[in-house]
Coordinates of C-alpha atoms in Angstrom, one line a residue:
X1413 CA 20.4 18.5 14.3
X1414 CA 16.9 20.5 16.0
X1415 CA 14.0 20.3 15.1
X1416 CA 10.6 22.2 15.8
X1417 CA 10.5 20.8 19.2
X1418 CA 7.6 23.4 20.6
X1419 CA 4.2 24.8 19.2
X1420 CA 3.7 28.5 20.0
X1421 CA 1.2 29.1 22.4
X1422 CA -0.1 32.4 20.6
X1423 CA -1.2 29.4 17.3
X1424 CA -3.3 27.6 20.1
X1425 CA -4.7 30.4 21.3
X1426 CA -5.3 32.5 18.2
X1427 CA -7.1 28.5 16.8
X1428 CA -9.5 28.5 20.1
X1429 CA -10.1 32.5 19.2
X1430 CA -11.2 31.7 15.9
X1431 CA -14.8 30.1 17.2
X1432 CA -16.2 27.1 15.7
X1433 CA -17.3 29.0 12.4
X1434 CA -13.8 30.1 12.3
X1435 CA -12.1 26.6 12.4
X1436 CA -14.6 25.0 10.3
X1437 CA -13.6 27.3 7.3
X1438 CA -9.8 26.8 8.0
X1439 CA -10.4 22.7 8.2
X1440 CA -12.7 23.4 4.9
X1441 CA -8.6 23.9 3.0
X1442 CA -6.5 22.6 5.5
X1443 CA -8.1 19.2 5.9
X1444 CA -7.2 17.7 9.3
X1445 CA -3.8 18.9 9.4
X1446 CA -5.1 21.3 12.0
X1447 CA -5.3 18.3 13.8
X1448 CA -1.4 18.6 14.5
X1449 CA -2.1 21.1 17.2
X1450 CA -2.6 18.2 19.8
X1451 CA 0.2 16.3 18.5
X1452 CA 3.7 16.5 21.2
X1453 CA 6.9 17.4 18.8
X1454 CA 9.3 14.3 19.1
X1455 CA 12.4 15.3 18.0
X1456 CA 14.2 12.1 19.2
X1457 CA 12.6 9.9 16.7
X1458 CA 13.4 12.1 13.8
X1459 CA 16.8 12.1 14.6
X1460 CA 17.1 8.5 14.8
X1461 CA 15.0 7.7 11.5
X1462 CA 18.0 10.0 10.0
X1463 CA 20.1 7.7 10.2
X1464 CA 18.3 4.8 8.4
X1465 CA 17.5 7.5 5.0
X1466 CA 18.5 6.3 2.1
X1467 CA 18.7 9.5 -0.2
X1468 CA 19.6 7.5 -3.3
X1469 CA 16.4 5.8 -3.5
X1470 CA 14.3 7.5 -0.6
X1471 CA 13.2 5.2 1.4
X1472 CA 14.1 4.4 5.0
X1473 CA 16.0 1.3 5.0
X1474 CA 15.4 -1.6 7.8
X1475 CA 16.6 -4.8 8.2
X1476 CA 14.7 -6.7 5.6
X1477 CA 12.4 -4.0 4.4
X1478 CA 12.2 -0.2 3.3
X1479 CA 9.4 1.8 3.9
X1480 CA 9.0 5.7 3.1
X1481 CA 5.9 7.8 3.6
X1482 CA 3.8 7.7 0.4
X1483 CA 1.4 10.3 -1.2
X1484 CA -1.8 7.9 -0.1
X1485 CA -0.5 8.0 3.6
X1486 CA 0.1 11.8 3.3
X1487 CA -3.2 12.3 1.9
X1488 CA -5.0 10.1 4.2
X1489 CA -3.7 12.2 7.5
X1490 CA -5.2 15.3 5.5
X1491 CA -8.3 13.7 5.2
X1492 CA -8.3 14.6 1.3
X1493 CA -9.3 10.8 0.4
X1494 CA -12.5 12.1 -0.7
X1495 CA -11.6 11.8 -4.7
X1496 CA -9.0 9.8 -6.4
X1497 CA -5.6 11.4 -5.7
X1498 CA -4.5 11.5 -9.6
X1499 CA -7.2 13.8 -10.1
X1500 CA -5.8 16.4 -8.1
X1501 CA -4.4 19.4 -8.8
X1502 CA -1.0 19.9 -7.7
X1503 CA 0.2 23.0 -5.6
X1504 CA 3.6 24.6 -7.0
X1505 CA 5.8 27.0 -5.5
X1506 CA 5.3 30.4 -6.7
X1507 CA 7.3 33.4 -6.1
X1508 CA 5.7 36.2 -3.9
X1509 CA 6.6 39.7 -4.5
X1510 CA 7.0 41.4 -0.7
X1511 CA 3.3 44.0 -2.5
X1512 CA 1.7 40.8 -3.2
X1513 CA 2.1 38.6 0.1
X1514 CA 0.2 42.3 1.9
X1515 CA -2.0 42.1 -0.9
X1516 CA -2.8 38.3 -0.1
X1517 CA -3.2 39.1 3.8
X1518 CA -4.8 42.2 3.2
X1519 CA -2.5 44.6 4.5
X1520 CA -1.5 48.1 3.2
X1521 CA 1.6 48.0 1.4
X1522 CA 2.4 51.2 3.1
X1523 CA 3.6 48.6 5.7
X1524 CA 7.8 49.0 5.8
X1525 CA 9.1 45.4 6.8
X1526 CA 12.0 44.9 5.5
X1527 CA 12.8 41.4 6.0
X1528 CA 9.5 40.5 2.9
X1529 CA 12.2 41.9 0.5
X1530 CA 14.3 38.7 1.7
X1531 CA 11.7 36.6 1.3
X1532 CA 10.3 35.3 4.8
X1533 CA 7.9 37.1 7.6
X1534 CA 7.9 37.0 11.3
X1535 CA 4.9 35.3 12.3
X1536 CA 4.6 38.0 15.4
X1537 CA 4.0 40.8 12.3
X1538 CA 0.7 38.6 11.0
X1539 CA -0.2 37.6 14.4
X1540 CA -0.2 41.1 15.4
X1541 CA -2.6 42.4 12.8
X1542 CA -4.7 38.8 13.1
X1543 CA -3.9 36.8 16.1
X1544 CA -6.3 38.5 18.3
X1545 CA -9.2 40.3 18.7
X1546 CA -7.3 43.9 19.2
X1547 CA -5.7 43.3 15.6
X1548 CA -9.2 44.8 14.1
X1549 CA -9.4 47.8 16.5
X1550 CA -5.7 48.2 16.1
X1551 CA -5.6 51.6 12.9
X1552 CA -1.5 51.3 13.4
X1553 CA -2.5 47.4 11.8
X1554 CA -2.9 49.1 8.8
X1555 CA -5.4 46.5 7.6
X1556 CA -7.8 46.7 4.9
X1557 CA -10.6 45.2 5.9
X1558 CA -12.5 48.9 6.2
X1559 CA -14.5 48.1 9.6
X1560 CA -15.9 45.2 8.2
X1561 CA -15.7 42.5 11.0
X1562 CA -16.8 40.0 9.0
X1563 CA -14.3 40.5 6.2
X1564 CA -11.6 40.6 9.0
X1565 CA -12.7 37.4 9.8
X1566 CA -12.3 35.9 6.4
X1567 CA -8.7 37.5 6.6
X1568 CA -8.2 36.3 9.7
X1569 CA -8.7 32.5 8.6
X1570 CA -6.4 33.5 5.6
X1571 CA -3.8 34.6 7.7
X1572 CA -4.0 31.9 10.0
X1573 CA -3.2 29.3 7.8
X1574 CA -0.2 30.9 6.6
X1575 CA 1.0 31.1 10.2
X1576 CA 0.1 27.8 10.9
X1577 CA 1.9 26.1 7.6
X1578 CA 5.2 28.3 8.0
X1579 CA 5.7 26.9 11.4
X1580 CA 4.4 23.5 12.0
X1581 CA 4.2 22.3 8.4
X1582 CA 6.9 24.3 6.6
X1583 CA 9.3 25.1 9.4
X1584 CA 12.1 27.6 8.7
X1585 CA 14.9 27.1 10.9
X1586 CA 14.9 31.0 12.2
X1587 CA 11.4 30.4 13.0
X1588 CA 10.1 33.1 10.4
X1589 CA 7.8 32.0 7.3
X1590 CA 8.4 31.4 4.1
X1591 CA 6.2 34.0 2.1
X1592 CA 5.5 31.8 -0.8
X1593 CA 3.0 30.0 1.7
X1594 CA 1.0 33.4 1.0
X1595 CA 0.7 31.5 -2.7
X1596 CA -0.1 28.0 -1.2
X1597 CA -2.8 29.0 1.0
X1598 CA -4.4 31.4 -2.0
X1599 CA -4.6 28.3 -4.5
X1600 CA -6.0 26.1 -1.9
X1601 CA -8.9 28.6 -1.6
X1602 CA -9.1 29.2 -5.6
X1603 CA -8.4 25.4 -6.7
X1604 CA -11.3 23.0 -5.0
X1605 CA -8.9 20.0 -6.4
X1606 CA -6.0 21.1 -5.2
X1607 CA -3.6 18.8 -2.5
X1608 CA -1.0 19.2 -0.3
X1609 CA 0.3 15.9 0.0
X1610 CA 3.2 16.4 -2.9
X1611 CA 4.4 19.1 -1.5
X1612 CA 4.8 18.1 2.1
X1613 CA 6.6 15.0 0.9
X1614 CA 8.9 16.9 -1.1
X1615 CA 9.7 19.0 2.0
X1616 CA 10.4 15.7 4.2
X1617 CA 12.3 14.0 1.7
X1618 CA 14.4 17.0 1.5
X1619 CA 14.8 17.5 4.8
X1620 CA 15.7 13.9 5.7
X1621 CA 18.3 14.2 2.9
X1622 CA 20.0 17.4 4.1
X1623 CA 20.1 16.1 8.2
X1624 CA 21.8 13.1 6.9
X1625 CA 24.4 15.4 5.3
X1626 CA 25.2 17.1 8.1
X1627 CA 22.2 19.7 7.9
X1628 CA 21.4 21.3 11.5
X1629 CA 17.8 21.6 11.1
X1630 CA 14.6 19.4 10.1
X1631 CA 12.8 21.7 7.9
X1632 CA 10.0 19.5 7.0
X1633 CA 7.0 18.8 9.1
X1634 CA 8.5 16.5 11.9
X1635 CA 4.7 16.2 13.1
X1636 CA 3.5 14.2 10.5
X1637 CA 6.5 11.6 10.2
X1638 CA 6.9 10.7 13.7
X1639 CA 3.2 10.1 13.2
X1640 CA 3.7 8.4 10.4
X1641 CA 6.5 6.1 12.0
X1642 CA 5.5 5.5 15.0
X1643 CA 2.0 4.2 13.4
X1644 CA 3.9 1.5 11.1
X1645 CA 5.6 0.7 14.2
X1646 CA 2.0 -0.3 16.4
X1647 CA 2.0 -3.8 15.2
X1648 CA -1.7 -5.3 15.4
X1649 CA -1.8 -8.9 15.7
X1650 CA -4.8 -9.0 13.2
X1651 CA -5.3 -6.3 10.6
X1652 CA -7.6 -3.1 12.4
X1653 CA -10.1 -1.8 10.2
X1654 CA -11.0 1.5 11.8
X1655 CA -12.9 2.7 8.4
X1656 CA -12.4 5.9 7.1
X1657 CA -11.5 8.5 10.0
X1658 CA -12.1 11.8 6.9
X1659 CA -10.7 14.7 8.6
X1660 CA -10.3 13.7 12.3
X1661 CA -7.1 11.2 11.4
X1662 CA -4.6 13.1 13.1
X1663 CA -6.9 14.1 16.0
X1664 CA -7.5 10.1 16.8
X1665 CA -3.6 9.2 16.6
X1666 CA -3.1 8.6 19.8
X1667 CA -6.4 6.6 20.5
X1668 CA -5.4 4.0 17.3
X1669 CA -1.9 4.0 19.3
X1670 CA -2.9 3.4 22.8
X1671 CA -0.8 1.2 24.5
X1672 CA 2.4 1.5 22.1
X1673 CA 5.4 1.8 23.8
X1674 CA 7.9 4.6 23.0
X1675 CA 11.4 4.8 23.4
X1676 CA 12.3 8.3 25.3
X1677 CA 16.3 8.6 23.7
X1678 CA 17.3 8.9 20.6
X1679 CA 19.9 5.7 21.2
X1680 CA 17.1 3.8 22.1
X1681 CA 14.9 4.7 19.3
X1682 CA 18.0 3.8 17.2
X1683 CA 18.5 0.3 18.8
X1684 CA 14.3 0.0 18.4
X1685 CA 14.7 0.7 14.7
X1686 CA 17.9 -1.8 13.9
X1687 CA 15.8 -4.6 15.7
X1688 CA 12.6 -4.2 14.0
X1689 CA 11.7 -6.7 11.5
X1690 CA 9.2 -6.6 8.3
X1691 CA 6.9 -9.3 10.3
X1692 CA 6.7 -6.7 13.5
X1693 CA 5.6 -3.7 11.1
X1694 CA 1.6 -2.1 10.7
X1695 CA 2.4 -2.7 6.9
X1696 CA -0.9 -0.6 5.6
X1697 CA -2.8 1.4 8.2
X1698 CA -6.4 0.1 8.9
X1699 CA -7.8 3.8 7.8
X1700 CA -6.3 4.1 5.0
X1701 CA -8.4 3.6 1.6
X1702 CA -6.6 1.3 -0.2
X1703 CA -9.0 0.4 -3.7
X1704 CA -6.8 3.0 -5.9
X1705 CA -3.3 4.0 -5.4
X1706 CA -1.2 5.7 -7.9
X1707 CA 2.0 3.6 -8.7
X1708 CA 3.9 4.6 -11.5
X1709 CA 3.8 6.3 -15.0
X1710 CA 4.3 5.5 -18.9
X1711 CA 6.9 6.9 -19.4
X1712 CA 9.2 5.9 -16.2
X1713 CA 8.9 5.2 -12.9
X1714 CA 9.2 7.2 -10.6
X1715 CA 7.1 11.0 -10.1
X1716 CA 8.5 14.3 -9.3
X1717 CA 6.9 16.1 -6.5
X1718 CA 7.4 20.0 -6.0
X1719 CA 8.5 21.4 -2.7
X1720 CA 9.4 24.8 -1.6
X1721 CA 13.3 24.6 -1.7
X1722 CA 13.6 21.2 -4.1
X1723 CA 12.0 18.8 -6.7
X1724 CA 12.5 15.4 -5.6
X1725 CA 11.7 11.9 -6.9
X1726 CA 8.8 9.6 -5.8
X1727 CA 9.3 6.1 -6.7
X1728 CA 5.7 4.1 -4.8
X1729 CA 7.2 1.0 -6.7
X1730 CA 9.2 0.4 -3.9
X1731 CA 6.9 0.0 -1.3
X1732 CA 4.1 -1.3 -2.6
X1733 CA 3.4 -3.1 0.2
X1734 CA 2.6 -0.6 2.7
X1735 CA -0.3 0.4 -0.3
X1736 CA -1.4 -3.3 0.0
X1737 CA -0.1 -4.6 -2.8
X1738 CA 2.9 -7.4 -3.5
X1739 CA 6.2 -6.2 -3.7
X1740 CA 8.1 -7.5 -6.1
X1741 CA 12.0 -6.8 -7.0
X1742 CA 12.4 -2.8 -7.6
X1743 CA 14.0 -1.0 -10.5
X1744 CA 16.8 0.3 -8.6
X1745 CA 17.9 3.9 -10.1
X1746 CA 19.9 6.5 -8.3
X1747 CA 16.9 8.7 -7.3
X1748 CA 19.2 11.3 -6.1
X1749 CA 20.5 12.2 -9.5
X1750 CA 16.6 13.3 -10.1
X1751 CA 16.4 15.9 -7.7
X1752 CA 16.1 19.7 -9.0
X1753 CA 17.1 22.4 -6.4
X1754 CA 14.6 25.1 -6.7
X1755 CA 16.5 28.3 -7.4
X1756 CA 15.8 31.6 -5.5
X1757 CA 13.8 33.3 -8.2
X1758 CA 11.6 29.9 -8.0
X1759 CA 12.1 29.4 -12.1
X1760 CA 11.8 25.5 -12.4
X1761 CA 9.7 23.6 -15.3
X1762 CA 6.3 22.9 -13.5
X1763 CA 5.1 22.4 -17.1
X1764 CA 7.2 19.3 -17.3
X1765 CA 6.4 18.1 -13.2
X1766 CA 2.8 18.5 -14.4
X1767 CA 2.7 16.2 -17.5
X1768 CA 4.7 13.6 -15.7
X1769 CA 1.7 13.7 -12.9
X1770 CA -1.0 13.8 -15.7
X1771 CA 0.4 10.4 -17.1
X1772 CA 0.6 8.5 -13.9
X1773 CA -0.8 4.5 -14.5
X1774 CA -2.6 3.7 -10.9
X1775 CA -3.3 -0.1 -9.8
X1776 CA -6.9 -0.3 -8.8
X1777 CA -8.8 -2.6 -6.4
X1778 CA -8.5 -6.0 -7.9
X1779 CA -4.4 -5.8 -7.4
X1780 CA -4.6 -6.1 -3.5
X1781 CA -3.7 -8.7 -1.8
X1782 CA -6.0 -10.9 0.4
X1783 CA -4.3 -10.1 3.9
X1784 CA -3.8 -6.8 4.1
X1785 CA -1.8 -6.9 7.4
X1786 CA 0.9 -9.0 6.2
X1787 CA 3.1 -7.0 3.7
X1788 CA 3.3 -9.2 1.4
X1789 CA 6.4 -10.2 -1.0
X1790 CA 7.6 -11.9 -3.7
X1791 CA 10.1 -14.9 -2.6
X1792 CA 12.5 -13.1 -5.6
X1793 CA 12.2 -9.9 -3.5
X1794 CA 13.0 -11.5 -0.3
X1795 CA 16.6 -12.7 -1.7
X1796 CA 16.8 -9.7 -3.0
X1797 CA 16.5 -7.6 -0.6
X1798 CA 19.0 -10.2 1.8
X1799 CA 21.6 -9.6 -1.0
X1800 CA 21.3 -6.1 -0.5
X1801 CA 22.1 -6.0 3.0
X1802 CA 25.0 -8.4 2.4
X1803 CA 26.6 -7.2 -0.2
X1804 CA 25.5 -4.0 -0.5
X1805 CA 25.6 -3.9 -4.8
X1806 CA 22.5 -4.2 -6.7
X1807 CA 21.3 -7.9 -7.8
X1808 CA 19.9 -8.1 -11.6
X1809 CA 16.1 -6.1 -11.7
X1810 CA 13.4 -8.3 -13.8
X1811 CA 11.7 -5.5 -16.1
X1812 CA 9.5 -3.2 -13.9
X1813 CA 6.3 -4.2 -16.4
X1814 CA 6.8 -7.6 -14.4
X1815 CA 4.7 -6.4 -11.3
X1816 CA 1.8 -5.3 -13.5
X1817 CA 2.1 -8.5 -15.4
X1818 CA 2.0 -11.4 -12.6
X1819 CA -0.6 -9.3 -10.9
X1820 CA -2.8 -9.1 -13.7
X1821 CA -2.2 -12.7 -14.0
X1822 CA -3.2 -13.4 -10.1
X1823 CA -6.1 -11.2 -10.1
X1824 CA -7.3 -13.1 -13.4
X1825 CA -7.2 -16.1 -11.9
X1826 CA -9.3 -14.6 -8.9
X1827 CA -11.9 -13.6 -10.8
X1828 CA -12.1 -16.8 -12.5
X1829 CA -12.3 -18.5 -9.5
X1830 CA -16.0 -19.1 -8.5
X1831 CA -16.1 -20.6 -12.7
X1832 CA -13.4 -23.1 -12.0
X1833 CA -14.5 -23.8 -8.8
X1834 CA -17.9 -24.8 -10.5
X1835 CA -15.9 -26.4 -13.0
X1836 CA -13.9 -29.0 -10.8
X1837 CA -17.3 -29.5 -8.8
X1838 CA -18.7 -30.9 -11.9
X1839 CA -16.1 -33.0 -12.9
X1840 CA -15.8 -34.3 -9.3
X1841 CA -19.3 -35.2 -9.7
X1842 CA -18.8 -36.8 -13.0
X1843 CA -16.1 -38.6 -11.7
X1844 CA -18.1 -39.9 -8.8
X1845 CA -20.5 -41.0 -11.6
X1846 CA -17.9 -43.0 -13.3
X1847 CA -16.7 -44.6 -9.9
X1848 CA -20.6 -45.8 -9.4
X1849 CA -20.4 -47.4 -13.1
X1850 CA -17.2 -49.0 -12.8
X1851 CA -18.3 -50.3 -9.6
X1852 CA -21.7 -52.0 -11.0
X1853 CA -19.4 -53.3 -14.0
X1854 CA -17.2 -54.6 -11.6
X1855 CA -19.9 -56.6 -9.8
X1856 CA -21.3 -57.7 -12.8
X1857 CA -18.0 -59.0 -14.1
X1858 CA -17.6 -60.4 -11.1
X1859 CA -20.9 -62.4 -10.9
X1860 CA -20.0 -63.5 -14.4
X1861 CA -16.5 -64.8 -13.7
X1862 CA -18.2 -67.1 -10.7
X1863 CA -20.7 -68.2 -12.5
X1864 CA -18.5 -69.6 -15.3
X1865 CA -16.4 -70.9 -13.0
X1866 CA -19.1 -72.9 -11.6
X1867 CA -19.8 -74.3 -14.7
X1868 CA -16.4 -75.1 -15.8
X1869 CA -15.9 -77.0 -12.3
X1870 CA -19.5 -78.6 -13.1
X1871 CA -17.9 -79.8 -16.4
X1872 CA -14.7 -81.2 -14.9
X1873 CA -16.4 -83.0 -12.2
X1874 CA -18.8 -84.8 -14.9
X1875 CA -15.6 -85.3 -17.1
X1876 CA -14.0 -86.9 -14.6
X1877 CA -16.7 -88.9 -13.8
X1878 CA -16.8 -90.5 -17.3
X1879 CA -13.1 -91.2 -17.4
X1880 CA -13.9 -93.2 -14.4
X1881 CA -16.9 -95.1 -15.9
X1882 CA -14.4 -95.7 -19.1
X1883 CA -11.8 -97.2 -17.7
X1884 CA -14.4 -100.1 -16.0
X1885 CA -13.1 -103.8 -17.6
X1886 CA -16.5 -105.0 -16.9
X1887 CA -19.1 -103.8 -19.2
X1888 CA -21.6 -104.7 -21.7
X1889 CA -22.5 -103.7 -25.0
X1890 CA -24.8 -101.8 -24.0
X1891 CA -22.0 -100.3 -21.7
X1892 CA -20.1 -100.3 -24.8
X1893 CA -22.6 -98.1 -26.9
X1894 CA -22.7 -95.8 -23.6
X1895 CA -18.8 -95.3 -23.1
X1896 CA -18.8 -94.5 -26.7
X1897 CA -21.4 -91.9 -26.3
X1898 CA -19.9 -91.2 -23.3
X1899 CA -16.6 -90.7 -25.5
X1900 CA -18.2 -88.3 -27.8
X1901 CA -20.4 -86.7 -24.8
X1902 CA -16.2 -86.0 -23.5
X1903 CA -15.1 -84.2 -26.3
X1904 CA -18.0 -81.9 -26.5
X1905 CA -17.5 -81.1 -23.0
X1906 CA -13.8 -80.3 -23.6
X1907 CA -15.0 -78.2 -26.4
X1908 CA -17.3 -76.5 -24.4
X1909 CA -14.5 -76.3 -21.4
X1910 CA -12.2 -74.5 -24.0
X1911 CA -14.8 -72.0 -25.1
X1912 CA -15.6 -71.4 -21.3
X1913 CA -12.0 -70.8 -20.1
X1914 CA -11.9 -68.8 -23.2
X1915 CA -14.5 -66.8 -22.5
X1916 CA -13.3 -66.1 -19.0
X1917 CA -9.6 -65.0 -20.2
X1918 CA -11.4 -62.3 -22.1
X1919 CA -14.0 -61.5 -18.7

């Protein structure tokens, strides 16, 4: 397997000849893709993420986790994070006619090149006409821009973006472009909504698929998954919040990466990938805007996203926590049986693509967990996931509704959380309260249980006492009349001694 392993040098040199007006309009549609200019081609670690695809579900799979590049990550090395991603417009295929792609670039379809019948372009016949200054001087160019340098220019910036997606984004493994980018570029300057990020996902998901059938060439965009991979593999300690880098994402890649080590093979990328474990993984990205993030839809779960040569499935559900969400136990489905291979005449149902995108359900800011840097999982998902790589069959799947469900649930609870908070406060101060009384009670009952006690020892003593005096032989009558008082004076006190003890049962 090869992939784009060089950048011409007649793209850097035709992007520094464009001027700063120049570039500016280009980065105006192309975002900061143009960024991937600076980026080295690493063609080892493309080969070795190969063989970790999973085309039935695709994802890459790890040793206790998956990953797979989603449409926020796509769209955040654009730098189209500007608006909520659901609200874009999709870009579709579209056949070219060979008199319409010279229309598009502004060429006179008295032109004979006979390869646009066949449905690609060398990029030496555009860069020829628009790669350098001598294109607008040039009558054999056969352009129609009249003399009018400044129109040139605006074709020029046309043109260039064509060149620059057919090789670096939408490689071709002869190295000529596809002419349906004519069509891509012309609805990114028509549709002020319009993204990207479907489209080059569809192209890397097909690509990874064919390579691990045997295919001989990577005909995605390398550039932005090594990027991609090598940035979930720069482990920060603590999460890195670099805010929101807009356009200049891929140009500051290697800064946010500074001091990663890379493997140089593709064995020892290979051995780098086996080892790796979900707790050594940058789960989501410090720049990456995180509040909204499109999950699933109504009416299943998993999106179709068009591509050049394929549809192919989407299913976010499945790594929700690279989006900074929990991930919970996936529906797993046989994504491959989902793909649609776009035919040559490009007839597909977009209509139907389109509606499935218009009823996507997004989670929004109040379903992300606390820590974003952890990557977060359900303990079901964690045996899950163990069985997996065990046994290699599918365990039973909960109901997909149950992430939305136990989420909705957690995040309630959050936002009751400052009222029970205030809640338990109170009652802890209530109980506090009832301690205090209890206490005083206590004391009181206490005070009242000695002082009865003094009094029935008081009684017992002067009982006593009497007994003493009665049993005397030696007495008078007088003694007489007071032992029988004293008699009576006895009983009363035992009454009273009964009451008393009585009393202090109850106490």
């Amino acid at each position: 397997m090869t992939v784009m392993t060089k950048i011409p040098l007649e793209l850097y040199m035709w992007w520094e000849d464009l001027g700063k007006s120049g570039q500016d309009r280009v980065n105006l549609y192309l975002g900061g893709l143009t960024g991937l200019l600076k980026i080295r081609p690493r063609g080892d670690i493309i080969k070795a993420l190969v063989t970790f695809w999973d085309p039935a579900h695709n994802v890459f799979h790890f040793s206790d986790f998956e990953l797979t590049p989603t449409l926020e990550e796509i769209a955040g090395y654009i730098g189209s994070t500007e608006a909520p991603l659901r609200h874009k417009y999709l870009i579709a295929p579209r056949v070219v006619a060979a008199h319409k792609f010279l229309d598009l670039l502004k060429i006179s379809r008295g032109v004979q090149y006979p390869d646009l019948a066949a449905g690609f372009s060398s990029p030496q016949f555009i860069y020829q006409r628009y790669g350098h200054i001598g294109g607008f001087n040039n009558p054999e160019s056969k352009i129609c821009s009249k003399g009018n340098r400044i129109k040139w220019e605006e074709h020029r910036c046309f043109a260039f973006m064509v060149v620059f997606l057919g090789i670096l984004v939408f490689p071709r493994k002869d190295g000529n472009i596809d002419i349906r980018i004519d069509g891509v570029v012309s609805t990114l300057l028509t549709q002020a909504k319009s993204t990207l990020a479907p489209m080059i996902m569809s192209e890397i998901f097909q690509a990874l698929t064919a390579c691990k059938a045997g295919g001989d060439f990577f005909e995605g965009c390398n550039l932005l998954l090594q990027m991609w991979m090598i940035e979930h593999l720069c482990h920060r300690p603590q999460y890195m919040n670099y805010g929101s880098t807009g356009k200049s994402c891929i140009g500051e890649f290697y800064t946010r990466v500074d001091g990663f080590s890379m493997p140089e093979r593709v064995t020892e990328w290979i051995s780098r990938l086996r080892s790796v474990t979900a707790n050594q993984i940058e789960w989501t990205f410090g720049w990456l805007p995180v509040d909204e993030i499109i999950y699933m839809l109504a009416t299943g779960p998993h999106f179709l996203l068009m591509g050049h040569r394929s549809i192919q499935p989407y299913a976010p559900y499945r790594v929700l926590r690279q989006l900074g969400r929990c991930q919970i136990v996936p529906k797993d489905e046989d994504l491959s049986l989902h793909v649609v291979e776009i035919r040559s005449d490009g007839q597909f149902h977009e209509k139907v693509v389109r509606q499935i995108w218009s009823e996507c359900q997004y989670l929004t800011a109040n379903t992300r967990v606390r820590d974003l840097s952890r990557g977060e999982a359900s303990l079901g998902y964690l045996a899950w996931y163990k069985r997996e790589v065990e046994f290699g069959r599918p365990a039973k799947r909960p109901r997909l509704q149950e992430f939305v469900e136990a989420s909705q649930e957690h995040w309630e609870w959050l936002a009751k959380e400052n009222k029970y908070r205030a809640t338990i406060s109170s009652l802890e101060r209530q109980i506090k309260d009832l301690k205090f009384a209890s206490d005083v009670q206590a004391a009181a009952d206490e005070g009242e249980k000695k002082k009865l006690a003094q009094e029935n020892e008081a009684l017992k003593a002067q009982i006593q006492k009497m007994r003493i005096a009665a049993r005397n032989p030696e007495r008078s009558r007088v003694d007489d009349r007071l032992i029988s008082g004293l008699r009576k004076k006895v009983l009363e006190c035992q009454d009273d001694l009964e009451k008393s003890e009585a009393s202090l049962a109850r106490v």
